[in-house]
mmCIF file of C-alpha atoms in Angstrom:
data_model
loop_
_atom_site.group_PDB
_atom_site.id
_atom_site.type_symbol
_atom_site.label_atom_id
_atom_site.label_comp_id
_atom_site.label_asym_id
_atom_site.label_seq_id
_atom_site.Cartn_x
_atom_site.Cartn_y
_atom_site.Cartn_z
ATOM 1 C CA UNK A 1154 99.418 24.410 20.800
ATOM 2 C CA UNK A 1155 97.051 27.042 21.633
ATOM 3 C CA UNK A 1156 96.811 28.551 18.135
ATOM 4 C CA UNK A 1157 97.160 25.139 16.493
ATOM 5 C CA UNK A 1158 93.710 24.275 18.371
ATOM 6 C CA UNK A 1159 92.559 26.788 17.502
ATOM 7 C CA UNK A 1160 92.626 26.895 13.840
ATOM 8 C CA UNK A 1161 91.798 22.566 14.296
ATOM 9 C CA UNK A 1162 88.817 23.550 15.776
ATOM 10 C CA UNK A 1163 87.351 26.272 13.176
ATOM 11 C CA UNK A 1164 88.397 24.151 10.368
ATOM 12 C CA UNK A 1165 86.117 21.165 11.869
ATOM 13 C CA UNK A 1166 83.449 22.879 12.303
ATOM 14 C CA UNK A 1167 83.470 24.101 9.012
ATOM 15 C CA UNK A 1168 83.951 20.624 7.995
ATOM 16 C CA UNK A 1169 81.042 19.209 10.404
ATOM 17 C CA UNK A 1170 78.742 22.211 8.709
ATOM 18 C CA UNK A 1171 79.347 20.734 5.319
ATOM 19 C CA UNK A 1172 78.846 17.041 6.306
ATOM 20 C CA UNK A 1173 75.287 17.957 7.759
ATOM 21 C CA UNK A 1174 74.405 19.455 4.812
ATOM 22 C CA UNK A 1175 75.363 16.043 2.762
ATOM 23 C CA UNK A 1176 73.539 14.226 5.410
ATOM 24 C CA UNK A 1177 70.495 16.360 5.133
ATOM 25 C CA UNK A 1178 70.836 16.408 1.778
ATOM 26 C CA UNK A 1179 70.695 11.775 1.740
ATOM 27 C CA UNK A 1180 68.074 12.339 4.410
ATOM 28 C CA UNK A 1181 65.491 13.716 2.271
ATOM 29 C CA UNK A 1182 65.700 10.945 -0.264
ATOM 30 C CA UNK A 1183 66.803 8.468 2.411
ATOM 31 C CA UNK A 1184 64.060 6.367 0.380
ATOM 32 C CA UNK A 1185 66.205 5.703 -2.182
ATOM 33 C CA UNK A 1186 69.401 4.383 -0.328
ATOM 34 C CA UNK A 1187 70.817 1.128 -0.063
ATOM 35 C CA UNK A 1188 70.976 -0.097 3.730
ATOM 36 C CA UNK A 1189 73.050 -2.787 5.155
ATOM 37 C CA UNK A 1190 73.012 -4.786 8.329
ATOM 38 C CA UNK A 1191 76.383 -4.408 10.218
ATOM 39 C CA UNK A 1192 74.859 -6.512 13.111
ATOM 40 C CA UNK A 1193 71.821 -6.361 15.373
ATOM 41 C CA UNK A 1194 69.954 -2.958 15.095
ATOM 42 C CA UNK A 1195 73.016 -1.797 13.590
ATOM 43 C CA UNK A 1196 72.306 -0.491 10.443
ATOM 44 C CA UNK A 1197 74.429 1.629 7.747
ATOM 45 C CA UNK A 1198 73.458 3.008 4.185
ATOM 46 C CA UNK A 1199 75.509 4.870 1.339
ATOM 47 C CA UNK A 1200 74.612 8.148 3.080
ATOM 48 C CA UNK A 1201 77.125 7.181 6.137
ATOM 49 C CA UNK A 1202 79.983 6.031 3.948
ATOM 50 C CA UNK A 1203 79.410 9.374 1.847
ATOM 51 C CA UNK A 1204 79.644 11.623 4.718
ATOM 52 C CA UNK A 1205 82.507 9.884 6.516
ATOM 53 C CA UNK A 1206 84.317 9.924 3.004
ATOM 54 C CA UNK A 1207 84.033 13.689 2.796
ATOM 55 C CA UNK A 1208 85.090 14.421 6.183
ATOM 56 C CA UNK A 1209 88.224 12.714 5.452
ATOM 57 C CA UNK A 1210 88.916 14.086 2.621
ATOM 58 C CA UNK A 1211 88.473 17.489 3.850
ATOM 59 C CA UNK A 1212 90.309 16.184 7.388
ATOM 60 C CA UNK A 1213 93.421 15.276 5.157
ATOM 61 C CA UNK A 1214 93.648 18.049 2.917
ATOM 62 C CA UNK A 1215 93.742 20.681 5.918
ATOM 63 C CA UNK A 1216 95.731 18.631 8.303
ATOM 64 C CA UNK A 1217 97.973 16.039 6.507
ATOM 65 C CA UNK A 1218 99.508 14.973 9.689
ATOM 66 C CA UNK A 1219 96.643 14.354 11.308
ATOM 67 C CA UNK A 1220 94.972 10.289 11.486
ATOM 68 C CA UNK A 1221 91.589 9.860 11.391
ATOM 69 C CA UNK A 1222 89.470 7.148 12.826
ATOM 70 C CA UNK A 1223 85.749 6.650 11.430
ATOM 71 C CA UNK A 1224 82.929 4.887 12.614
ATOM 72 C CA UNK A 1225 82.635 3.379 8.649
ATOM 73 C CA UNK A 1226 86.205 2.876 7.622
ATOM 74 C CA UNK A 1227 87.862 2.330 10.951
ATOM 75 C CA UNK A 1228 91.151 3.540 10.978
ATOM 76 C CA UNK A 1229 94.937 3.423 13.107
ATOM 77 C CA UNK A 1230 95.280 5.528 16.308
ATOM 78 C CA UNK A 1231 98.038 8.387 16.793
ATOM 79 C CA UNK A 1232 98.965 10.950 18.527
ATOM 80 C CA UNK A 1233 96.971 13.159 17.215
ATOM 81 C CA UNK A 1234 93.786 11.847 15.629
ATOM 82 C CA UNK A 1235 90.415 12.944 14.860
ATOM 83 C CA UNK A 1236 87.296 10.130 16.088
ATOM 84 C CA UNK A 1237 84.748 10.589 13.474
ATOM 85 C CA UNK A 1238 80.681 9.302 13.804
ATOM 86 C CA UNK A 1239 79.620 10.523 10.218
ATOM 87 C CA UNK A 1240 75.787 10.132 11.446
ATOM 88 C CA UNK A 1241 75.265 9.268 14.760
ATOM 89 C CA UNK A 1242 71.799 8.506 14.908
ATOM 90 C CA UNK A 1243 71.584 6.514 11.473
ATOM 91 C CA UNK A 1244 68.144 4.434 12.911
ATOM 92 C CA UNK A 1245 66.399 7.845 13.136
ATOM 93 C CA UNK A 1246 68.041 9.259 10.156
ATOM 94 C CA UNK A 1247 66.789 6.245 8.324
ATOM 95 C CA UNK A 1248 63.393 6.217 9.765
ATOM 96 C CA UNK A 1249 62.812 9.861 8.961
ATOM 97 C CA UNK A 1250 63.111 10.851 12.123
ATOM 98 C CA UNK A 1251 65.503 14.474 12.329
ATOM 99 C CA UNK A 1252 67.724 13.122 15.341
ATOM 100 C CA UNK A 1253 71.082 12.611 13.974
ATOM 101 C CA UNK A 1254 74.455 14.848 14.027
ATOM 102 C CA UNK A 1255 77.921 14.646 12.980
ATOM 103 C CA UNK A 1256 80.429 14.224 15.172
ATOM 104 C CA UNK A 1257 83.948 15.206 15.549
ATOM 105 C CA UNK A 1258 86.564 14.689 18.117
ATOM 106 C CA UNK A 1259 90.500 15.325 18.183
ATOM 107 C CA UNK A 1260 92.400 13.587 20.804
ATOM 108 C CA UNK A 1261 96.237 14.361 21.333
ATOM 109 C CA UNK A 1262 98.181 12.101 23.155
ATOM 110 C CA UNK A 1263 95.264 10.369 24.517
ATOM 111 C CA UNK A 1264 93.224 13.259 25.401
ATOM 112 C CA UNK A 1265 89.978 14.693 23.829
ATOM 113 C CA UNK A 1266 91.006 18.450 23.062
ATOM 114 C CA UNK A 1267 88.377 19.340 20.588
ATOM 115 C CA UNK A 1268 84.457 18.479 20.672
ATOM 116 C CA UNK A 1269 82.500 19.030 17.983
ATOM 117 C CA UNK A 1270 78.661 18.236 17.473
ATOM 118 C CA UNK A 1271 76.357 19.242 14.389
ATOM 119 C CA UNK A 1272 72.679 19.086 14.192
ATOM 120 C CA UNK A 1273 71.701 19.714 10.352
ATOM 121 C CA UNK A 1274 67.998 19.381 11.198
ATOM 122 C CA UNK A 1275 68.418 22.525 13.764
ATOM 123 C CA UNK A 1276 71.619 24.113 12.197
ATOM 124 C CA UNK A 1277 73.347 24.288 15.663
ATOM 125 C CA UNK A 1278 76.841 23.589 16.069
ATOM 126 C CA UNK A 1279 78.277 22.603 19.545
ATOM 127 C CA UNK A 1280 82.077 23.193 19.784
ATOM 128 C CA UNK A 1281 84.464 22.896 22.863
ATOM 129 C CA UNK A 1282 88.100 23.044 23.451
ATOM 130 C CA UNK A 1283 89.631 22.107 26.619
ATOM 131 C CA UNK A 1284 90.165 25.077 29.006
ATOM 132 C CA UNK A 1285 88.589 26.988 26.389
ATOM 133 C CA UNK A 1286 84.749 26.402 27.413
ATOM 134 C CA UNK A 1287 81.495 24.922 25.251
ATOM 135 C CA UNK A 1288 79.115 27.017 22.639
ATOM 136 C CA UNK A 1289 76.259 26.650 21.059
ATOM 137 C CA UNK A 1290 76.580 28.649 17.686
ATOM 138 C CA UNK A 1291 79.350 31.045 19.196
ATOM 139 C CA UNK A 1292 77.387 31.084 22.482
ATOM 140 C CA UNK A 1293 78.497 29.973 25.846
ATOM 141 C CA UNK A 1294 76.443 27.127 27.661
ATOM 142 C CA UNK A 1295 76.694 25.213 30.262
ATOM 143 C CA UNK A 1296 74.847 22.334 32.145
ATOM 144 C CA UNK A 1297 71.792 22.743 34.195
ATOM 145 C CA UNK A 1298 71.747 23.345 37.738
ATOM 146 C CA UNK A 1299 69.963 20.139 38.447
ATOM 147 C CA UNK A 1300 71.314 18.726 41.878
ATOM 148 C CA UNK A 1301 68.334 15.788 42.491
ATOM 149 C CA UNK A 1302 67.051 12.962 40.808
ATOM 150 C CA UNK A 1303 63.366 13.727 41.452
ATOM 151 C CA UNK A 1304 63.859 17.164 39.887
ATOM 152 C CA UNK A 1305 66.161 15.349 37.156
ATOM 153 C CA UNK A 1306 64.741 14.535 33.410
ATOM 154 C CA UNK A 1307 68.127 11.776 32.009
ATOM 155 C CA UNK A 1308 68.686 11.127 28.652
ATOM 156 C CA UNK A 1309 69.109 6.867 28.367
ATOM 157 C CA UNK A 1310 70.158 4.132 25.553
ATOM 158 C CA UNK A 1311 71.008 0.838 25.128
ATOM 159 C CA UNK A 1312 71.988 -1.144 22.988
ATOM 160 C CA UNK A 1313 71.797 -5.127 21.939
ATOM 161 C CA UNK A 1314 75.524 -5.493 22.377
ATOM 162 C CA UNK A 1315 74.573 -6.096 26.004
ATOM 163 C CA UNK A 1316 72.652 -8.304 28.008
ATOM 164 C CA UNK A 1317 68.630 -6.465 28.888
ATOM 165 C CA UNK A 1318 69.616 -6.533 32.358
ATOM 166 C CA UNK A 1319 72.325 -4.135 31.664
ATOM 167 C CA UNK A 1320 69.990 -1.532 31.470
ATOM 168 C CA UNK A 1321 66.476 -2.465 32.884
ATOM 169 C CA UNK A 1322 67.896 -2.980 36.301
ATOM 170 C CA UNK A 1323 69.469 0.499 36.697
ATOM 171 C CA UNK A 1324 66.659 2.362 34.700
ATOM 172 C CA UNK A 1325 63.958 1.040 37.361
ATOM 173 C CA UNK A 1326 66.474 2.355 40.049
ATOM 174 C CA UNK A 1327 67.012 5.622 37.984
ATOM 175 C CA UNK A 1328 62.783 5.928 37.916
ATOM 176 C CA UNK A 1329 62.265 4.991 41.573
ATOM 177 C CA UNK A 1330 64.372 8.039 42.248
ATOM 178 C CA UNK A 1331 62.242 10.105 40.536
ATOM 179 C CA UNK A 1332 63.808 11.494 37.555
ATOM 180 C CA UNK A 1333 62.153 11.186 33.978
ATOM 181 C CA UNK A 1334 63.693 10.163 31.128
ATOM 182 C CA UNK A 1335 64.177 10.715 27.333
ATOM 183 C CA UNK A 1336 65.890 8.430 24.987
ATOM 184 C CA UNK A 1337 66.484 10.350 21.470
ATOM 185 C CA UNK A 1338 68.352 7.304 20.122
ATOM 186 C CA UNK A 1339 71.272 9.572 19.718
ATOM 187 C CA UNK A 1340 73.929 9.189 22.168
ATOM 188 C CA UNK A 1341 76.267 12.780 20.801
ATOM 189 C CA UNK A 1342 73.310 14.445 20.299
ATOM 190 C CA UNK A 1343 71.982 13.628 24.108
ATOM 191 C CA UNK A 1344 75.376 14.782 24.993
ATOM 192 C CA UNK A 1345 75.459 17.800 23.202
ATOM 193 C CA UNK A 1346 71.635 18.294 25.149
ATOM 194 C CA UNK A 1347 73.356 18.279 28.483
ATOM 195 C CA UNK A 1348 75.574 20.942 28.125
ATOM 196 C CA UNK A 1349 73.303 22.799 27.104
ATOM 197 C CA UNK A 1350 70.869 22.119 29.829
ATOM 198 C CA UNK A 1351 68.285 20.865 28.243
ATOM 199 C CA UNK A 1352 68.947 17.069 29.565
ATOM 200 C CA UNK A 1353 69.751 17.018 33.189
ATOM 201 C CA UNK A 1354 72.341 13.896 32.708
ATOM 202 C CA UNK A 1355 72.679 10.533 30.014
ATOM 203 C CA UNK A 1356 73.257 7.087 30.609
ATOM 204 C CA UNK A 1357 74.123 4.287 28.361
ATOM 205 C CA UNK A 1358 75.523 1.495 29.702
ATOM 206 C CA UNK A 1359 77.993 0.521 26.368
ATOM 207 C CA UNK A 1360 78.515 3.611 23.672
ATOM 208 C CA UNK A 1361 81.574 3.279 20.907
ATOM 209 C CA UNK A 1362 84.344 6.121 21.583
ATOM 210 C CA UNK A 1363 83.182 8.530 18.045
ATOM 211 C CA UNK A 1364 79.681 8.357 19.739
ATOM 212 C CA UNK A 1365 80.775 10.012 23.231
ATOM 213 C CA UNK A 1366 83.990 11.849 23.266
ATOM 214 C CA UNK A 1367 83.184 14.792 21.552
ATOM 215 C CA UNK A 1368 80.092 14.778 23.806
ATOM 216 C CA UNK A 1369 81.919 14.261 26.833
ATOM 217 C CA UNK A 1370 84.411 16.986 26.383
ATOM 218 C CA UNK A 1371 81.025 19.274 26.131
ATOM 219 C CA UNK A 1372 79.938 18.310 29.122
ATOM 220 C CA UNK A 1373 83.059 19.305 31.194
ATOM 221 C CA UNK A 1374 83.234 22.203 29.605
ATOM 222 C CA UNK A 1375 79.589 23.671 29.803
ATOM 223 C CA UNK A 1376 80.679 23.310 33.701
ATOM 224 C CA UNK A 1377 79.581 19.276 34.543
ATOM 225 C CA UNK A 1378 81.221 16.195 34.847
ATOM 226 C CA UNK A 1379 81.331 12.675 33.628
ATOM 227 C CA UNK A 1380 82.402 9.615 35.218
ATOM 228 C CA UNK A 1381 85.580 7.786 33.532
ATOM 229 C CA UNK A 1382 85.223 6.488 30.189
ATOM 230 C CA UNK A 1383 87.106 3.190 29.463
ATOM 231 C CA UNK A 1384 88.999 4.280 26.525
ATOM 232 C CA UNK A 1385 90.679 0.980 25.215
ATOM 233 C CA UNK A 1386 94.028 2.658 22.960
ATOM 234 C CA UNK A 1387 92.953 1.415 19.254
ATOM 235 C CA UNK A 1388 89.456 2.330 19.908
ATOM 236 C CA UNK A 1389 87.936 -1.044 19.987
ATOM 237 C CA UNK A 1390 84.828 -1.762 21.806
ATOM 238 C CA UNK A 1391 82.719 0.056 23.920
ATOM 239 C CA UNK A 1392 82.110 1.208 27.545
ATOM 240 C CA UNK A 1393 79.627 3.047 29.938
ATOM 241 C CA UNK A 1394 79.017 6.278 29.264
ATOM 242 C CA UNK A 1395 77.298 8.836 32.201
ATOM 243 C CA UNK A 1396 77.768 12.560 32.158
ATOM 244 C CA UNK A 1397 75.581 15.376 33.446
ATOM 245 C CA UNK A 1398 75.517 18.146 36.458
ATOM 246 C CA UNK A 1399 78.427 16.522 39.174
ATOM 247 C CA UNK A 1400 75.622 16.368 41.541
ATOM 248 C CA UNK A 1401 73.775 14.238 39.411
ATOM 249 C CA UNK A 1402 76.607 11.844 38.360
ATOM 250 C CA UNK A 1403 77.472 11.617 42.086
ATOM 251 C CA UNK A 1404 73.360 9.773 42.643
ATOM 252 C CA UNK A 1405 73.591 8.567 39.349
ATOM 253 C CA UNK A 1406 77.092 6.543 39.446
ATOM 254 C CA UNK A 1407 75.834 3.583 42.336
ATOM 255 C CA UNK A 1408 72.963 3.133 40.337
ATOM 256 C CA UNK A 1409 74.384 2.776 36.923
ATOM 257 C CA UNK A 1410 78.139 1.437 37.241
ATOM 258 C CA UNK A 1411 78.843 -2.279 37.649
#
């Protein structure tokens, strides 16, 4: 299983490299792309569909036996199964703001085994396997060593697919504590910031599974933790996501779990 990991994860990050560079490449004439609304604040253009398209195709060609599940074109869950966010980020990436990322997961059997994150805009690729730690362009990281709120600076989000309340009432509980925050309106990409210890922690109190598992996986391996994530088996709907240092998500979780 080992090797077969293994040669999973170099071939998605190949594939994540090439996907950034389509992205990048729709990015700089974002101008001229055709946008739809999917629902409240939830936008999608051509450039999305494009990149998802070609990570399948590549995804397929390389590992037949493999399902994949996209953020664009849905797809079935099995047993082994990539979860793919073509852009996460697509209201920056849209806005011409250079905070978006591609985003590739494998779960076997129901568990996240591979993380991968790429940032076109900053050409660095975040890759982890379980047990086998988290880089940063073929460097270790790992999280911060962050262990109070007051010292803390949290990446947040939210999102319109839940009530204000959701979010304002924790965040002022978050702030009385202390900490600062940052919201780069990418939840993978915040991720991706805490294991590298840039971002002390994130919160968001509903995030779709191809935004946060890859992330997630990161996390625990750079050396923190994240509390549960509510992983529903055909990958419908959303749940809490909160990850950081384990001291952190220790203060954090009263504050920002129902």
């Amino acid at each position: 299983m080992t090797i077969e990991l293994d040669r999973r994860l170099a071939a998605g990050a190949a594939v994540a490299r090439e996907a950034g560079r389509l992205a990048r490449r729709y990015f700089e004439r974002r101008a001229d792309l055709t946008v739809e609304l999917k629902g409240p604040q939830d936008l999608v253009s051509v450039a999305d569909r494009a990149v998802e398209e070609l990570i399948r195709a590549r995804l397929s060609a390389l590992f037949p036996e493999d399902a994949v599940v996209g953020e664009e074109a849905g797809g079935l869950a099995a047993s082994r199964v990539w979860v793919v966010d073509p852009i996460d980020g697509t209201q920056n990436f849209l806005r011409g703001l250079p905070w978006f990322c591609v985003v590739l997961a494998l779960m076997v059997d129901g568990r996240t085994e591979l993380g991968i994150i790429y940032d076109p805009n900053t050409d660095e690729l975040y890759t982890a396997r379980r047990g086998g730690g988290a880089f940063l362009n073929g460097e270790a990281i790992c999280v911060s060593d962050c262990v109070a709120l007051e010292n803390a600076v949290i990446g947040v989000g939210h999102s319109p697919r839940h009530a204000p309340e959701r979010f304002l009432e924790p965040f002022t509980a978050v702030l009385r504590a202390g900490a600062q925050t940052r919201n780069l309106l990418t939840a993978a990409l915040q991720l991706a910031h805490v294991a590298c210890g840039r971002l002390d922690a994130t919160w968001d109190p509903y995030l779709l599974p191809w935004d946060v598992l890859a992330g997630i996986l990161l996390v625990e391996e750079a050396g923190g933790a994240a509390a549960s994530y509510r992983l529903r088996p055909d990958f419908s709907g959303g749940a809490p996501l909160l990850a950081g240092t384990e001291p952190l998500v220790r203060a954090l979780r009263p504050m920002v779990t129902e």
